[in-house]
Each structure stands twice: as C-alpha cells, then as structure tokens.
CSV table of C-alpha atoms (C1' of nucleotides) and ligand atoms in Angstrom, one decimal:
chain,number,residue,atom,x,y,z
A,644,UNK,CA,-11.9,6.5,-24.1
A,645,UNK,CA,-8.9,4.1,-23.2
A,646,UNK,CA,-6.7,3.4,-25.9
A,647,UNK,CA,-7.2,-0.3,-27.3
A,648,UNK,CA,-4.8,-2.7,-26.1
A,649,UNK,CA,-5.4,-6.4,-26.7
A,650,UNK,CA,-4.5,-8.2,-23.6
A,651,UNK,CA,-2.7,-11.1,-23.0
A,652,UNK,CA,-4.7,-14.4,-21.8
A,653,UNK,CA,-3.0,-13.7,-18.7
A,654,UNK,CA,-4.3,-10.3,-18.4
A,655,UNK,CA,-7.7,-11.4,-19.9
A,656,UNK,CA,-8.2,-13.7,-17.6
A,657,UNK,CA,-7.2,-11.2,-14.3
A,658,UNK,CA,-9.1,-8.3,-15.9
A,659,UNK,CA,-12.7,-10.5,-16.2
A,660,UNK,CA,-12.3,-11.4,-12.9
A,661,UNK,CA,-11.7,-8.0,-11.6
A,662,UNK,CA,-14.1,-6.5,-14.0
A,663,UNK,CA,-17.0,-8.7,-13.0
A,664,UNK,CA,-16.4,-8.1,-9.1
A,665,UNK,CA,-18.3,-5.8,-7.3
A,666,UNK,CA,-16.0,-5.0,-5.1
A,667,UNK,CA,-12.0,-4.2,-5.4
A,668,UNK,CA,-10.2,-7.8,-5.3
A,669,UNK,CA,-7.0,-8.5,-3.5
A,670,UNK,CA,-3.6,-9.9,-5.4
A,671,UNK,CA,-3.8,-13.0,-3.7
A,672,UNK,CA,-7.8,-13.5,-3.7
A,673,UNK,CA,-7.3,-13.2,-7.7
A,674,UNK,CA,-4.7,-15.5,-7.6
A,675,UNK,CA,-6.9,-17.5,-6.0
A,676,UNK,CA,-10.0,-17.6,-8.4
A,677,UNK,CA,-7.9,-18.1,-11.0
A,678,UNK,CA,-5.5,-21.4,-10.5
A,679,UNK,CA,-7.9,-23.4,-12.5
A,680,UNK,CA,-7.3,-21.3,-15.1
A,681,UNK,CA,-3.7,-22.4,-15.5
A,682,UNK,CA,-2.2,-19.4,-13.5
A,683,UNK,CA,-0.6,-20.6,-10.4
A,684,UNK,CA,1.9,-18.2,-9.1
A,685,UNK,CA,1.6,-14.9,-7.6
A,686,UNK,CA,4.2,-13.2,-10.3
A,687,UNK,CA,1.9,-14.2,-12.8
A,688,UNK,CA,-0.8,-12.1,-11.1
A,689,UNK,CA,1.0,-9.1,-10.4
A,690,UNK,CA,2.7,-8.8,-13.5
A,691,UNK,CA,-0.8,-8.6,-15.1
A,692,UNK,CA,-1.9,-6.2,-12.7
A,693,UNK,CA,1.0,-4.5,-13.2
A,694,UNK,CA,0.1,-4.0,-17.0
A,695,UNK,CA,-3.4,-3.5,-16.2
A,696,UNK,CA,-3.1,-0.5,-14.3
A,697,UNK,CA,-0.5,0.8,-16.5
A,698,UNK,CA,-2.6,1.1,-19.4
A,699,UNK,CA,-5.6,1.7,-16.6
A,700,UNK,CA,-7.6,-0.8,-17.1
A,701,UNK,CA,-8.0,-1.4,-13.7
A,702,UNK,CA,-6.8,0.8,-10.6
A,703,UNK,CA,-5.1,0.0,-7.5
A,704,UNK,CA,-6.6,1.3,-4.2
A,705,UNK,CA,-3.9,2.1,-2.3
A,706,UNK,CA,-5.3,1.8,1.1
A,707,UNK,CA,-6.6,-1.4,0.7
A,708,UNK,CA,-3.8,-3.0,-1.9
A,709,UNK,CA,-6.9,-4.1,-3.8
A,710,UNK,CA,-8.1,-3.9,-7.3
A,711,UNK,CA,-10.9,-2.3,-9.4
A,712,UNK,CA,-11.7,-2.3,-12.9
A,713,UNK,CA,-12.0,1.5,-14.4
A,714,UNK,CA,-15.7,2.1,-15.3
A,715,UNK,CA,-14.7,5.2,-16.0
A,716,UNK,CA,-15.3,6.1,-19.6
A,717,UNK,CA,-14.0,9.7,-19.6
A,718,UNK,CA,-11.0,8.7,-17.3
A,719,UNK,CA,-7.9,9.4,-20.1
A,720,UNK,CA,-5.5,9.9,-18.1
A,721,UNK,CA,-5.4,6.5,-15.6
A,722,UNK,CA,-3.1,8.0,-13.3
A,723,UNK,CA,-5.6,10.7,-12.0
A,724,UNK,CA,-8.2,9.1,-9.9
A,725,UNK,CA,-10.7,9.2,-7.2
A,726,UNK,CA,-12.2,6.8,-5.0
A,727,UNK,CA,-14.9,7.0,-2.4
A,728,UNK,CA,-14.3,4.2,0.2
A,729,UNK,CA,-16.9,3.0,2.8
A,730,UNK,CA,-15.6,2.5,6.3
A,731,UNK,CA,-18.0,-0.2,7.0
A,732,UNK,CA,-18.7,-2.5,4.2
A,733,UNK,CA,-15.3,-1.1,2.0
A,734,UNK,CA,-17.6,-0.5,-1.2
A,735,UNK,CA,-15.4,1.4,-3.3
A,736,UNK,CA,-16.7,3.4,-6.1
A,737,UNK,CA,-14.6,5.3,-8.6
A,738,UNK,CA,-15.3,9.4,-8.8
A,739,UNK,CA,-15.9,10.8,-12.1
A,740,UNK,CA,-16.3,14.6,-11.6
A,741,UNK,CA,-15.1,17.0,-14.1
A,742,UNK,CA,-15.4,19.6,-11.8
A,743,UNK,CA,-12.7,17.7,-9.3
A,744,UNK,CA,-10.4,16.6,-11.7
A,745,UNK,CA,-10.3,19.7,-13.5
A,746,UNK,CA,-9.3,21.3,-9.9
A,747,UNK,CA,-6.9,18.9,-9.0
A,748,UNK,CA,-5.2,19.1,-12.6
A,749,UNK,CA,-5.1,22.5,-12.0
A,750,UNK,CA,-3.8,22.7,-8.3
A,751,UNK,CA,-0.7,24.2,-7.3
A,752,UNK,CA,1.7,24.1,-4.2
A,753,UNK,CA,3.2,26.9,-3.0
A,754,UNK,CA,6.3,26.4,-5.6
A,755,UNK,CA,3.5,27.0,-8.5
A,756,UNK,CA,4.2,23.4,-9.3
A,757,UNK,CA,1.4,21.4,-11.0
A,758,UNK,CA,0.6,17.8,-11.2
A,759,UNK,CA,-0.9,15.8,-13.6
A,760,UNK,CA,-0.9,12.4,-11.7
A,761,UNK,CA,-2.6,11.7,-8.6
A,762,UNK,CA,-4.5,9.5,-6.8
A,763,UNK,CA,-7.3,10.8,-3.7
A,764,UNK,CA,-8.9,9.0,-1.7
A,765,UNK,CA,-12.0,9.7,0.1
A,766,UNK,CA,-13.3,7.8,3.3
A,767,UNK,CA,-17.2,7.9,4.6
A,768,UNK,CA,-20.3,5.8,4.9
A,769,UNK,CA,-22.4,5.2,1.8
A,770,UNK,CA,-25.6,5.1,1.1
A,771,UNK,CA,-26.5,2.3,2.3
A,772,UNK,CA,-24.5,2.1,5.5
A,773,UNK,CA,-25.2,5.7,6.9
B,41,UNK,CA,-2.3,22.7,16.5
B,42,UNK,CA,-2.6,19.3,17.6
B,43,UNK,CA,-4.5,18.5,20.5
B,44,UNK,CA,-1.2,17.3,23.4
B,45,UNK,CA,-1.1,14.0,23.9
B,46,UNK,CA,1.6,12.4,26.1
B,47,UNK,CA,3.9,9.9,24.2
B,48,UNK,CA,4.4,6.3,26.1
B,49,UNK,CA,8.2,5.4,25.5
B,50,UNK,CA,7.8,3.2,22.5
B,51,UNK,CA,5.6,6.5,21.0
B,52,UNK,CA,8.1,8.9,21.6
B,53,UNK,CA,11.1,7.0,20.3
B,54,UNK,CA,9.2,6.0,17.4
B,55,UNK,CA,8.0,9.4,16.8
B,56,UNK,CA,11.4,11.4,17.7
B,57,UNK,CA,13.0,8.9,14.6
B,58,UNK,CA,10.2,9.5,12.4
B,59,UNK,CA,10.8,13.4,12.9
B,60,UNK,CA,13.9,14.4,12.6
B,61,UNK,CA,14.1,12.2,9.3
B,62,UNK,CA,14.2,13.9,6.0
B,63,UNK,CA,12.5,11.4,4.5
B,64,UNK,CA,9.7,9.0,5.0
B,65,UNK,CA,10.5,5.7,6.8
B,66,UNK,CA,9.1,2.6,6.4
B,67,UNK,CA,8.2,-0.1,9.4
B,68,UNK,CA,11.3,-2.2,8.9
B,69,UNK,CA,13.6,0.2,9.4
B,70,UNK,CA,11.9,1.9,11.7
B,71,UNK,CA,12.5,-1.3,13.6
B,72,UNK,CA,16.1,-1.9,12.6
B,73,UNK,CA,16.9,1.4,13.9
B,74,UNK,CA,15.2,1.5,17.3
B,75,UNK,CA,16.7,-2.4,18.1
B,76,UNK,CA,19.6,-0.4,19.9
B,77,UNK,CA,16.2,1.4,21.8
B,78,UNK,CA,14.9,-2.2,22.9
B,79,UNK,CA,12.2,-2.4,20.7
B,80,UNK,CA,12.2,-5.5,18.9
B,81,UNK,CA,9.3,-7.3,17.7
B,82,UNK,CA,7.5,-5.7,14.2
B,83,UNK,CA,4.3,-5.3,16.6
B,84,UNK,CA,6.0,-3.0,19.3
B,85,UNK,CA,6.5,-0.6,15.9
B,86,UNK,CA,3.0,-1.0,14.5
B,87,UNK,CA,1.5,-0.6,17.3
B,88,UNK,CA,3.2,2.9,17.9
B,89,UNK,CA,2.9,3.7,14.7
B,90,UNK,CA,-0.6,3.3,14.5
B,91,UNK,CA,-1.5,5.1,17.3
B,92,UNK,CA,0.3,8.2,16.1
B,93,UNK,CA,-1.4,7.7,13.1
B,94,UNK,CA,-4.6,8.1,15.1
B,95,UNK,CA,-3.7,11.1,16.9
B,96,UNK,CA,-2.2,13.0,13.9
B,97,UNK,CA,1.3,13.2,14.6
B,98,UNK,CA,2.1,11.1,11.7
B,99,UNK,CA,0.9,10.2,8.4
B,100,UNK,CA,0.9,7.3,6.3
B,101,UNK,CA,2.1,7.7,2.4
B,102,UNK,CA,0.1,5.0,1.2
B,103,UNK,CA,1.3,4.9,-1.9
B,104,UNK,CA,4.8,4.4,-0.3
B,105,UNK,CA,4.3,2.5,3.0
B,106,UNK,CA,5.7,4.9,4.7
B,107,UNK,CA,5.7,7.4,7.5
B,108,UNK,CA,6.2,10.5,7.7
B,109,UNK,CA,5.8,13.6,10.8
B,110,UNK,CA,3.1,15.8,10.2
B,111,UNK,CA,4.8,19.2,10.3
B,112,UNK,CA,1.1,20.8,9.4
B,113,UNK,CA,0.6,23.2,12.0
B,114,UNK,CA,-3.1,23.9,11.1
B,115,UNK,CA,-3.7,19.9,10.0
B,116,UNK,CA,-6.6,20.2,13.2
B,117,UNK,CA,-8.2,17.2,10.7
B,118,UNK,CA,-5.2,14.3,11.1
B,119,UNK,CA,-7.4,12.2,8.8
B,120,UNK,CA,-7.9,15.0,5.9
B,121,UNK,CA,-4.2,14.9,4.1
B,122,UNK,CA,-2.2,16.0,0.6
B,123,UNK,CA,1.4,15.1,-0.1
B,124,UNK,CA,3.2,15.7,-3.2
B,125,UNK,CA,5.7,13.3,-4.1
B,126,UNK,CA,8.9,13.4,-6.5
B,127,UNK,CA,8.7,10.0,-8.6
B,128,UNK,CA,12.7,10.0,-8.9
B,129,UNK,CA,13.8,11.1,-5.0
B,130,UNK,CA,11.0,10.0,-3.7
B,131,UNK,CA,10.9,13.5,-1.7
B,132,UNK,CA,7.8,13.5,0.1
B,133,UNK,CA,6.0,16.8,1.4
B,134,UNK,CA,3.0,17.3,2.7
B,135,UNK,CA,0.7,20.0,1.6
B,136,UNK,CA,-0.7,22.5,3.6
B,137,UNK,CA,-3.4,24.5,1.2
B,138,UNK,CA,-6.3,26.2,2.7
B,139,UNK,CA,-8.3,26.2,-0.4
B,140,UNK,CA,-7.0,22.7,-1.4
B,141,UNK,CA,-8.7,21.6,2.0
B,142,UNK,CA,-11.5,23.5,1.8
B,143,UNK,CA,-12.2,22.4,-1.8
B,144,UNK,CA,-12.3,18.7,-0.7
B,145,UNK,CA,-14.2,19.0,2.2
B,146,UNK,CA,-17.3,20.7,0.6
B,147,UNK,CA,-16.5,18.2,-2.6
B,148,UNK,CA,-20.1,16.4,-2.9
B,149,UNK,CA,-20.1,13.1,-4.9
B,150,UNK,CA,-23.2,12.5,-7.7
B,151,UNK,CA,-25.6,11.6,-4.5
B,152,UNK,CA,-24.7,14.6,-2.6
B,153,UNK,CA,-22.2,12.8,0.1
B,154,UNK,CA,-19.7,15.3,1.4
B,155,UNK,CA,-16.8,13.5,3.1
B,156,UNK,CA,-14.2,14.8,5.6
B,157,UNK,CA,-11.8,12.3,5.6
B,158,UNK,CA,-9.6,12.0,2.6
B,159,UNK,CA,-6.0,11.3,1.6
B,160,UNK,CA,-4.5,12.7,-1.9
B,161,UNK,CA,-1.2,11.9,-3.2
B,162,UNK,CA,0.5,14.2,-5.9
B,163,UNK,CA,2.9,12.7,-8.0
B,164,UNK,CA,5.2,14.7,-10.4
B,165,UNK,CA,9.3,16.0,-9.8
B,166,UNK,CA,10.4,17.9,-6.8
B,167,UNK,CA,12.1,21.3,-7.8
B,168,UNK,CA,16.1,19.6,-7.7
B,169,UNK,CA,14.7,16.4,-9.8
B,170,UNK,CA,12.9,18.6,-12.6
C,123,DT,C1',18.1,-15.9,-43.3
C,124,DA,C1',20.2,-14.8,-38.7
C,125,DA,C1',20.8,-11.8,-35.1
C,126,DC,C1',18.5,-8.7,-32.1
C,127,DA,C1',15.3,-6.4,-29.1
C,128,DC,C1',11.1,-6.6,-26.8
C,129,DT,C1',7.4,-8.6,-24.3
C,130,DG,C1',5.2,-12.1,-22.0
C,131,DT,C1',5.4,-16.6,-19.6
C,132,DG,C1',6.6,-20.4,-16.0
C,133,DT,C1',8.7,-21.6,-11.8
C,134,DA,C1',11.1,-21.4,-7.4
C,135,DA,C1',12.7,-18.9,-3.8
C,136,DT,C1',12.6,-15.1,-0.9
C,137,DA,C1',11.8,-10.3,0.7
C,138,DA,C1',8.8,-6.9,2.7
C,139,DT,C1',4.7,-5.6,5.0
C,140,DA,C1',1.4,-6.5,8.6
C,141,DT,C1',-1.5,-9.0,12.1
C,142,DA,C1',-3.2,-12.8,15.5
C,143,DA,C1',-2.9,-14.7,19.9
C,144,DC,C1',-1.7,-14.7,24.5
C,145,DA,C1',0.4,-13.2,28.9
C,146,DT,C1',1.7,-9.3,31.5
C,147,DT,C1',2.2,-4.6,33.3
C,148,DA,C1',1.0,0.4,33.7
C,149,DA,C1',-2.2,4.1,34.0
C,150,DT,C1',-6.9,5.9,34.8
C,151,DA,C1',-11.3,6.1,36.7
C,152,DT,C1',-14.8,5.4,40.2
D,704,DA,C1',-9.5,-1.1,46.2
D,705,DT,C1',-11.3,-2.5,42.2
D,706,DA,C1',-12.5,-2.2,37.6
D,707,DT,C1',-11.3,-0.7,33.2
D,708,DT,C1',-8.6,0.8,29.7
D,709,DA,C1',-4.3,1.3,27.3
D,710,DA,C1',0.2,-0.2,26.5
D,711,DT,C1',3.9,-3.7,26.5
D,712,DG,C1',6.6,-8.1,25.4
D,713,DT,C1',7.0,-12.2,22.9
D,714,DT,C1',6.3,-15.8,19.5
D,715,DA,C1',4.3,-17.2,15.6
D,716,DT,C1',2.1,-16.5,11.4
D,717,DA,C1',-0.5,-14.2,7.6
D,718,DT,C1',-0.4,-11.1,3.7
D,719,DT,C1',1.6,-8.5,0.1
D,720,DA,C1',5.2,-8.1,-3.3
D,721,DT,C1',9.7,-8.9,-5.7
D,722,DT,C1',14.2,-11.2,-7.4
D,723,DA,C1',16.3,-14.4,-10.2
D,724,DC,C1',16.6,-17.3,-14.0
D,725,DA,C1',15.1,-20.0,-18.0
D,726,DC,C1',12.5,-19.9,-22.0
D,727,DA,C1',8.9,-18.8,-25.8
D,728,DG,C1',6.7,-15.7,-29.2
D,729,DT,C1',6.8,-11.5,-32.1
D,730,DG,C1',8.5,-8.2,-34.8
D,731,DT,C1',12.5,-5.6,-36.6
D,732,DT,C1',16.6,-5.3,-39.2
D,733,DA,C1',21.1,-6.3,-40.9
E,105,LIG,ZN1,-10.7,5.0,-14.0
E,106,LIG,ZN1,-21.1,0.9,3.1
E,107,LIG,ZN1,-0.3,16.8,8.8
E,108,LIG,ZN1,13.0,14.8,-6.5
DNA sequence: TAACACTGTGTAATAATATAACATTAATAT
DNA sequence: ATATTAATGTTATATTATTACACAGTGTTA
C-alpha cells in the first residue's frame, strides 16, 4: 500500500490525467491536456511528475520518457519495477510478480553486491498484437 | 561473441570513442569530440550510434542517455541487457550473469508471455562510493 | 510576534536530446 | 549494367528537460 500523500492541485490534476489514460502519456502531451486547467508551462509539469514518481504514484518508462500511473497495490518500494512493453502498439503494462521481484531484490553481481532499486524492462508483442 | 560486422568510418570513430571511455557518453559529446573527426551534424552521431545499438556493440543506459561498449563477451542477445549503476559516480557496468539471463528469459508474465528482449537497470553504490 | 526553513507555484528563457526531409554517394546483388 | 540497399552530408526542426528568479503558503521556533 503506498503511503498517503495528499497531492497538490498541480499534482492532482497531472496524476488524474495520467491515471485515467490507458496508455503511458508523454511530459508534453500532459502538458498539453492540461492548459485549461490553469497549468501552462512545462516546469509545472515536470515538477509534478517529479513528485509523483518520487512518492510512486506514477512511474516513468524510461524507454519511452512516458508516464504511467502505479496500479500496483503491492508495489512498496516505487523504485523496483517492471514493465512489459509492446513493440507494436507500445501498450505498457506494469509486472507484479512476487516471484520476480523477490529474485531481483535478491540478485547479486559478482562483488556480492545487492540492489534494492531497479527498473526492467521487457519488450514483446502482447496479446493482442501477436 | 558478436557476430563481425565491418564498421563504416563514422561507425568505427564513433565506436573506437565510445570504447576506450571509462564511462558512458552521451550524444552531444560524442559529437563535440569527433568535430575534430569531421563529423558534424547531431544525425551523422545518431545514426552511428543507432546502428551499433542494432548490432550489439553498444548499449543504451536508458535511464542515463547514454552509451556505453558492450564488453559482454557471451552478450550473443544485444537486445537482452543488465547494468548496475552507482547513483553518486554514475559508474556504469554492465552485467554479465548466466543465471540472471537465464532467469529473465524463461520469466513468464500472468498470461504465460515469455519475452527475450529486456533491459534492467540496477541502481545502488559502486564499491569506492559505498 | 518575527524570523526561518521548507515546499510548492508562476514565468521566461534556454539547454539537452532526437528526428524529419532531402540530396548525394558508396557498397552489394543479380 | 542496373537495381537495390545502406550510408553520408546538410539544414532545419521537433521533442524532452532544466536553470534562474520572484513569490506565496505552511509550519516551526526563537
Ligand atoms: Zn508500481
Ligand atoms: Zn500490442
Ligand atoms: Zn553487452
Ligand atoms: Zn560510485
């Protein structure tokens, strides 16, 4: 369960939008859909984002520099996450697998170092593509 | 090993830069330093760099926009990569873990989709850093 | 109270990253 | 030779993200 935060009207207003999408919104297509709500420059957008994904809200996809709202109920820590990405319509859906993040939290390199923050990506066709 | 491809001249002085740095380098430099080369529009650079994406010599930190030379003698899958990556230096290095690899290719999602393309990104502190 | 720190806001300007469009040249295949 | 593909050179532009500065609200604390 995410912590509660109450959100600025700012950040309100970025994380509806980005929550109601189906599919991961760009900086500048939020900024967009959202001028007649008062918020007009593109600082104003990222700085929400920025505090979004800090207290993972919402995630960044890094391969796309687009934004998705975290559906993920069990996701505590919102800096370990997992994506699968479709190569041809770019649906994006968030992974929520105890199994993986429990091997992933638990992975070591070869100095026996482990790592608590990550972000994976995984690329293929989905369902409704293939 | 990789399969041998021959470089064109805006590959190879691209890729020569890329590998003998310690670190990963992003486009604009890239550019800046390979002026003196007579490359010297942003496109000549992505072009190269994309194509060595493509065949594997390099990869892309995405979380960085950067570039880095695959060193991965056994990365036969240019498209299936881990990095770790020091939040303070900004050391990159890429990971080279049979199991890790294995793990993630045979990882099925909740409808059974295996996927063989991936990119994970560690983040922690590098051994000097910690 | 007043001073302070902290967070968020508004605005303008600019930096950094990446691609489109078009003409040309080199390499490869049949 | 000719067709095809891949790479190049150049200009312009699109997209993504940050710097800098002024100010407003909130809560702490001296
Ligand atoms: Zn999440
Ligand atoms: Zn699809
Ligand atoms: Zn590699
Ligand atoms: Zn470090």
């Amino acid at each position: 369960m995410h912590k509660e935060h109450t959100l600025t009207k700012n950040q309100q207003i970025i994380f509806d939008l980005i929550d109601k999408s189906s599919e991961p919104l760009k900086a500048y297509s939020i900024l967009f859909n959202v001028q007649k709500k008062g918020i007009k420059a593109p600082l104003q957008v990222y700085r929400a984002l920025d505090k979004l994904v800090e207290i993972g809200k919402i995630h960044k996809i890094e391969s796309r520099n687009a934004f998705i709202a975290c559906h993920n109920s069990s996701c505590q820590v919102a800096k370990a996450t997992a994506f699968s990405i479709c190569e041809i319509c770019e649906k994006v859906t968030e992974i929520s697998s105890a199994g993986l993040s429990k091997y992933l939290a638990n992975f070591k390199d070869k100095d026996g170092m482990k790592y608590s923050k990550y972000n994976l990506e995984f690329f293929g066709l989905c369902k409704k593509c293939r």
